[in-house]
Amino acid sequence: MSLMREKLENTNEVVFTAEFPSLDGGGMAKVVKNAARLAPWFVGVNATDNPAAHAHASNTASAIAMKMHGIEPIMQIVCRDKNRLAIQADMMGAALHGIENISLLTGDDVTAGDEPETRRVFDIDSTQAINIARIITTGKYLSGRKIDPAPDFYISAVENPSAPPFDYRIERALKKYRAGAKYLQLQICYHPERLEKFCAGVAKIAPDLKLIPTIVLVKNAKPMSFMHDKVPGIDIPQDTIKRVSSASDQAEEAYKLTVELAKHAMTLPSVRGLHVTDFRHDDSLDRFMYDLGQKPRN
Amino acid sequence: MLKKLLPFVEHVIKKPVWDCRMCGQCVLHSTGMTCPMTCPKTLRNGPCGGVRENGNCEVIPDMQCVWLKAYDRKVFLPLPTVWKDHFNELRPPVDMRLQGSSSWINLVTKRDQQTPAGWSTTDGAH
Ligand code: SF4
């Protein structure tokens, strides 16, 4: 059984997830190095699928490499680059290697990447992809062709609690749950009140759906301004950016802000863990986890 | 004859009003009379995570997100309740073979309701 499933379904433990850095050469040495850094803290780590529309080592290959080095992958599949045949092939390829956590995403548009001239696929959407993953666990492909034995996926998805239309995001979470998602990793959200409303709404209409909000470790206000200006779907209040940019010790103020946001998120209904994005790449990750009351996993 | 004429008539009527893309399996009634095929990602089950703070599209920054429009219309237009109820149902993947054919014919013949043999949903939608 996947550890993500075990922890989320059978315990009340807070589950931390992270993202594995994209792999662009450097062979397994790079995998080993990152695995050593992430293993003490994270139950599952995302194996991304051409994030921000940039080509990297593939989702499946990365997930296999992570698994080989003791990290439980959450294998993402985005709808931008592959049609329904290729997406089902990804799922079955994952199953072949014993990868059970599958996360289905729409995917950033090709215009976000470094090859914006690329053809977009979007043959199916993320909710349809979730449903297809669920169908595969019942022992058949979309065509109805049998799969025996059926793979045992623990299916998840993502949602943005902080992008319009806000009310509809809650209904969409329910839709993803009905399609087969057991938990949602949430997009970065610097509006605590929006996150509150989203979690409360989800807890009400889909009480079994578990939520994992994202928290970002940054060193100063620069990456915050970048996210606010350049990443569609992320909005950071000017006051929040100013709080960090005007501090005498930006690194410390940014750290404090992150801990506040994390502690707040952990009190919200249906929240079962946190997804930690580390843009600092210093020793703050360990400090952060200790400050949240965590101990390294053995 | 009808098979040739109807797609033309349908396109002439639906193009100016809904910017119809002739997917051949019209879902306008369940999407607040807003065509999801005009979303640059052709999403049929709701908006992506890239909707901008002002409600505009991730891909085309000066266009309102199609799904924001759809949701507003669903909430505010006096549409039949059953249509509104269908808003959150899981719409199946597009059948690419129907591209360019008349959704009116496909509706009458129920061709637009055919889904792959393995497709099933847990929300009661077909
Ligand atoms: S922002 Fe809206 S219209 Fe634009 S790609 Fe996303 S869902 Fe489609």
XYZ file of C-alpha atoms and ligand atoms in Angstrom:
432
model
C 0.000 0.000 0.000
C 1.291 3.480 -0.770
C 2.542 5.336 2.276
C 0.474 8.376 1.275
C -2.668 6.252 1.383
C -1.638 4.569 4.633
C -0.962 7.886 6.405
C -3.932 9.818 5.027
C -6.549 7.091 5.281
C -5.468 5.167 8.372
C -3.809 7.738 10.649
C -4.300 11.315 11.797
C -0.684 12.226 11.204
C 0.147 15.447 9.435
C 1.515 14.522 6.030
C 4.222 16.612 4.408
C 4.892 16.535 0.681
C 7.409 18.329 -1.511
C 8.463 18.553 -5.108
C 11.465 16.729 -6.504
C 13.747 19.107 -8.432
C 13.478 18.644 -12.198
C 16.168 16.426 -13.636
C 18.232 17.722 -16.547
C 21.316 15.584 -16.706
C 23.740 14.765 -13.932
C 22.553 11.174 -13.832
C 21.567 9.346 -10.680
C 24.020 11.311 -8.539
C 21.616 14.216 -8.568
C 18.731 11.939 -7.598
C 20.712 10.519 -4.679
C 21.632 13.966 -3.412
C 18.078 15.285 -3.475
C 16.631 12.083 -2.072
C 18.923 12.390 0.955
C 17.713 15.949 1.592
C 13.998 15.166 1.251
C 13.709 11.673 2.742
C 13.823 12.737 6.431
C 10.740 14.917 6.156
C 8.423 13.956 3.347
C 5.964 11.089 3.033
C 5.487 11.688 -0.679
C 7.378 13.769 -3.206
C 5.967 14.989 -6.510
C 7.556 13.693 -9.675
C 6.620 16.526 -11.999
C 5.590 16.365 -15.641
C 7.297 19.139 -17.609
C 6.527 21.797 -14.972
C 5.814 25.324 -16.208
C 5.869 23.877 -19.728
C 9.625 23.255 -19.740
C 10.938 19.886 -20.932
C 12.833 17.767 -18.361
C 13.425 14.085 -17.648
C 9.969 12.501 -17.909
C 7.507 12.081 -15.067
C 7.647 8.277 -15.178
C 11.442 8.036 -15.436
C 11.858 10.501 -12.564
C 9.313 8.673 -10.423
C 11.107 5.368 -10.954
C 14.459 6.947 -10.080
C 13.009 8.437 -6.900
C 11.505 5.116 -5.879
C 14.848 3.397 -6.428
C 16.357 5.816 -3.925
C 13.848 5.479 -1.152
C 11.480 8.342 -1.966
C 7.799 7.635 -2.457
C 6.815 9.399 -5.671
C 3.531 11.165 -6.317
C 3.594 10.959 -10.082
C 2.023 13.919 -11.793
C 0.490 13.697 -15.238
C -0.510 16.888 -17.033
C -2.979 17.119 -19.905
C -0.987 19.617 -21.962
C 1.507 17.304 -23.644
C -0.210 13.943 -24.031
C -3.411 12.600 -25.501
C -5.616 10.046 -23.738
C -3.618 7.094 -25.067
C -0.320 8.483 -23.790
C -1.870 9.399 -20.444
C -3.181 5.875 -19.927
C 0.246 4.586 -20.971
C 1.826 6.803 -18.278
C -0.539 5.356 -15.702
C 0.154 1.781 -16.707
C 3.884 2.472 -16.904
C 3.742 3.764 -13.340
C 1.772 0.710 -12.222
C 4.351 -1.558 -13.844
C 6.971 -0.095 -11.514
C 4.805 -0.209 -8.418
C 4.102 3.528 -8.400
C 0.683 4.024 -6.852
C 0.320 7.744 -6.203
C -0.953 9.417 -9.336
C -1.819 13.123 -9.489
C -3.709 14.569 -12.431
C -3.324 18.197 -13.504
C -4.409 20.448 -16.347
C -0.904 21.841 -16.749
C 0.434 25.337 -17.304
C -0.058 26.599 -20.818
C 2.765 26.248 -23.353
C 3.097 30.038 -23.307
C 4.536 29.735 -19.775
C 7.466 27.702 -21.068
C 10.596 28.184 -23.133
C 9.054 26.602 -26.232
C 5.827 28.575 -26.592
C 5.485 27.535 -30.226
C 4.563 24.011 -29.091
C 1.210 22.458 -30.034
C -1.078 22.136 -27.022
C -2.740 18.761 -26.658
C -5.479 18.983 -23.988
C -7.207 15.977 -25.536
C -8.791 15.380 -22.128
C -9.009 17.633 -19.074
C -7.766 16.972 -15.550
C -11.140 15.857 -14.187
C -11.576 13.416 -17.045
C -8.030 12.186 -16.402
C -8.850 11.601 -12.717
C -11.907 9.634 -13.774
C -9.863 7.574 -16.228
C -7.361 6.729 -13.463
C -10.307 5.596 -11.343
C -11.677 3.524 -14.247
C -8.267 1.848 -14.600
C -8.432 0.805 -10.942
C -11.668 -1.025 -11.797
C -9.731 -3.182 -14.256
C -10.221 -1.617 -17.665
C -8.957 1.004 -20.063
C -11.175 3.798 -21.319
C -11.961 1.591 -24.309
C -13.305 -1.084 -21.982
C -10.347 -3.422 -22.667
C -9.593 -5.496 -19.596
C -6.650 -4.967 -17.246
C -6.018 -7.938 -14.997
C -5.030 -7.469 -12.240
C -6.141 -3.854 -11.921
C -3.556 -1.383 -10.588
C -4.177 0.052 -7.152
C -3.764 3.800 -7.623
C -4.095 6.334 -4.843
C -5.393 9.207 -6.925
C -4.982 12.913 -6.241
C -5.278 16.230 -7.999
C -4.529 19.906 -7.452
C -6.737 22.947 -7.059
C -6.198 26.670 -6.748
C -8.120 28.064 -3.768
C -6.902 31.555 -4.547
C -7.995 32.089 -8.167
C -11.412 33.177 -9.425
C -14.181 32.041 -9.575
C -13.750 31.406 -5.835
C -17.113 29.815 -5.033
C -16.881 27.513 -8.002
C -13.442 26.238 -6.873
C -15.184 24.481 -3.996
C -17.698 22.790 -6.312
C -14.838 21.817 -8.582
C -13.066 20.165 -5.656
C -16.183 18.058 -5.108
C -16.243 17.197 -8.800
C -12.642 15.982 -8.606
C -13.457 13.978 -5.488
C -16.390 12.310 -7.223
C -14.183 11.522 -10.203
C -11.775 9.679 -7.895
C -9.351 12.083 -6.189
C -8.747 11.319 -2.514
C -6.747 14.419 -1.727
C -5.859 17.730 -3.321
C -2.551 19.531 -3.176
C -3.391 23.226 -3.259
C -1.725 25.968 -5.237
C 0.339 28.588 -3.359
C -2.050 30.919 -1.542
C -0.998 34.126 0.225
C -4.576 35.073 1.121
C -5.290 33.232 4.388
C -8.960 34.238 4.276
C -9.400 32.686 0.824
C -7.785 29.477 1.987
C -10.050 29.470 5.040
C -13.168 29.841 2.927
C -12.077 27.158 0.499
C -11.237 24.598 3.195
C -14.462 25.279 5.093
C -16.467 24.907 1.878
C -14.773 21.651 0.930
C -15.163 20.250 4.454
C -18.871 20.889 4.144
C -19.609 19.343 0.744
C -16.821 16.743 0.440
C -15.859 15.851 4.015
C -13.724 12.859 2.999
C -11.575 14.853 0.603
C -8.244 15.702 2.198
C -6.427 18.956 1.560
C -2.720 19.718 1.436
C -2.054 23.477 1.081
C 1.273 24.685 -0.296
C 3.738 26.753 1.710
C 6.753 28.443 0.117
C 10.107 29.076 1.724
C 11.627 32.229 0.216
C 14.746 34.198 1.155
C 13.475 37.700 0.365
C 10.679 39.593 -1.345
C 12.040 39.084 -4.860
C 10.545 35.661 -5.584
C 7.277 36.863 -4.065
C 7.104 39.760 -6.516
C 8.063 37.398 -9.302
C 5.244 34.971 -8.467
C 2.770 37.816 -8.130
C 3.757 39.427 -11.442
C 4.600 36.435 -13.587
C 2.633 33.386 -12.486
C -1.025 33.492 -13.532
C -3.225 32.249 -10.676
C -0.945 33.534 -7.908
C -1.739 36.849 -6.257
C 0.200 38.184 -3.283
C -1.163 41.224 -1.414
C 1.154 44.243 -1.677
C 1.204 44.566 2.123
C 2.527 41.043 2.445
C 5.307 41.689 -0.065
C 6.105 44.989 1.662
C 6.300 43.354 5.054
C 9.224 41.305 3.759
C 10.831 43.878 1.445
C 10.926 46.594 4.096
C 12.303 44.379 6.865
C 15.889 44.935 8.004
C 16.437 41.178 7.835
C 14.411 40.030 4.829
C 15.399 36.384 5.164
C 14.203 36.235 8.764
C 10.980 38.125 8.062
C 10.200 35.891 5.066
C 10.817 32.871 7.260
C 8.506 34.169 9.991
C 5.774 34.860 7.441
C 6.058 31.309 6.115
C 5.765 29.800 9.578
C 2.690 31.950 10.296
C 1.002 30.919 7.055
C 1.874 27.267 7.680
C 0.556 27.247 11.226
C -2.644 28.944 10.109
C -3.177 26.481 7.251
C -2.718 23.530 9.585
C -5.635 24.660 11.752
C -8.131 24.648 8.878
C -10.790 21.969 8.381
C -9.953 19.054 6.043
C -6.278 20.057 5.997
C -4.203 16.922 6.529
C -0.768 18.142 5.639
C 1.394 20.687 3.909
C 3.188 20.785 0.611
C 6.504 22.584 1.080
C 8.133 24.418 -1.803
C 11.671 25.411 -0.959
C 13.049 28.343 -2.944
C 15.647 29.118 -0.255
C 17.906 26.131 -0.678
C 19.625 26.851 2.643
C 19.241 25.150 5.996
C 15.795 26.623 6.700
C 13.922 23.486 5.693
C 15.088 21.610 8.792
C 14.453 24.625 11.009
C 10.986 25.043 9.510
C 10.040 21.432 10.093
C 11.282 21.508 13.693
C 9.380 24.769 14.264
C 6.211 23.017 13.114
C 6.842 20.344 15.694
C 8.036 17.665 13.282
C 10.804 15.151 13.824
C 12.811 13.579 11.016
C 11.431 10.250 9.811
C 13.911 7.414 10.151
C -28.224 16.393 -48.055
C -29.388 17.344 -44.563
C -26.123 16.027 -43.187
C -24.274 18.508 -45.352
C -26.624 21.430 -44.961
C -27.208 21.348 -41.202
C -23.593 21.779 -40.072
C -23.499 24.874 -42.253
C -26.739 26.302 -40.871
C -25.709 25.451 -37.303
C -22.360 27.150 -37.734
C -23.905 30.277 -39.256
C -26.259 30.582 -36.289
C -23.980 29.545 -33.437
C -20.689 31.077 -34.546
C -21.623 34.759 -34.079
C -23.381 34.235 -30.752
C -21.304 31.571 -29.006
C -18.153 31.487 -31.152
C -19.079 27.840 -31.851
C -16.139 25.551 -32.733
C -18.350 22.765 -34.156
C -17.189 20.048 -31.768
C -20.366 18.200 -32.722
C -21.371 17.410 -29.122
C -22.841 20.609 -27.831
C -22.896 21.139 -24.064
C -23.874 24.841 -24.084
C -27.025 24.217 -22.066
C -24.997 22.800 -19.161
C -22.210 25.382 -19.243
C -24.194 28.572 -18.703
C -24.586 28.961 -22.488
C -20.804 29.495 -22.768
C -18.814 27.346 -25.176
C -15.971 25.531 -23.348
C -14.240 24.919 -26.661
C -13.358 28.632 -26.717
C -11.123 28.023 -23.669
C -7.586 27.846 -25.118
C -7.132 24.569 -23.214
C -10.578 23.326 -24.363
C -11.432 22.379 -20.785
C -14.952 20.975 -20.496
C -15.098 20.488 -16.733
C -14.189 23.818 -15.194
C -11.381 26.374 -15.099
C -7.672 25.710 -14.855
C -5.613 27.082 -11.962
C -4.210 29.907 -14.039
C -7.168 32.295 -13.971
C -5.771 35.757 -13.267
C -6.712 37.919 -10.308
C -8.853 40.134 -12.587
C -10.689 37.068 -13.911
C -8.879 36.974 -17.222
C -7.388 33.967 -18.983
C -3.907 32.610 -18.295
C -3.281 32.129 -22.021
C -5.014 35.190 -23.479
C -4.544 37.913 -20.842
C -7.069 40.339 -22.328
C -9.898 37.795 -22.548
C -12.148 36.944 -19.619
C -11.756 33.307 -18.542
C -14.422 31.292 -20.318
C -15.283 29.432 -17.126
C -15.686 32.608 -15.115
C -18.194 33.747 -17.697
C -19.892 30.350 -17.678
C -20.188 30.276 -13.902
C -21.532 33.842 -13.691
C -24.099 33.111 -16.374
C -25.083 29.864 -14.676
C -25.680 31.758 -11.451
C -27.349 34.867 -12.869
C -29.135 33.886 -16.117
C -32.720 32.634 -15.824
C -31.818 29.231 -17.262
C -33.939 26.099 -16.648
C -33.072 24.425 -13.341
C -32.146 21.121 -14.991
C -29.604 22.930 -17.117
C -28.140 24.530 -13.992
C -28.088 21.145 -12.283
C -26.026 19.771 -15.153
C -23.335 22.408 -14.639
C -21.314 20.261 -12.265
C -21.724 16.938 -14.000
C -18.625 15.247 -15.359
C -18.621 15.797 -19.109
C -16.875 12.965 -20.987
C -13.854 13.402 -23.266
C -14.647 14.890 -26.665
C -15.200 12.389 -29.469
C -12.829 13.793 -32.063
C -14.680 11.987 -34.856
C -17.634 14.337 -34.430
C -15.591 17.474 -35.099
C -17.325 19.509 -37.832
C -20.581 17.549 -37.763
C -23.916 19.008 -36.683
C -24.573 18.662 -32.970
C -28.275 19.050 -33.787
C -28.247 15.807 -35.782
C -26.057 14.155 -33.154
C -28.536 15.204 -30.482
C -31.528 13.768 -32.328
C -29.718 10.510 -33.138
C -28.222 10.433 -29.602
C -24.819 9.974 -31.245
C -23.496 12.731 -28.959
C -24.271 10.600 -25.925
C -22.100 7.704 -27.003
C -19.040 7.390 -24.778
C -16.142 4.906 -24.885
C -17.182 1.459 -23.591
C -15.047 1.834 -20.458
C -16.333 5.301 -19.522
C -18.423 5.506 -16.380
C -18.966 8.193 -13.783
C -19.857 8.168 -10.133
C -22.044 11.278 -10.307
C -24.926 9.864 -12.360
C -23.918 11.623 -15.581
C -23.719 9.483 -18.724
S -7.937 30.749 -17.695
Fe -10.006 29.981 -18.198
S -10.215 30.234 -20.435
Fe -8.028 30.468 -19.934
S -7.144 28.407 -20.226
Fe -7.708 28.553 -18.048
S -9.815 27.752 -17.946
Fe -9.395 28.172 -20.109
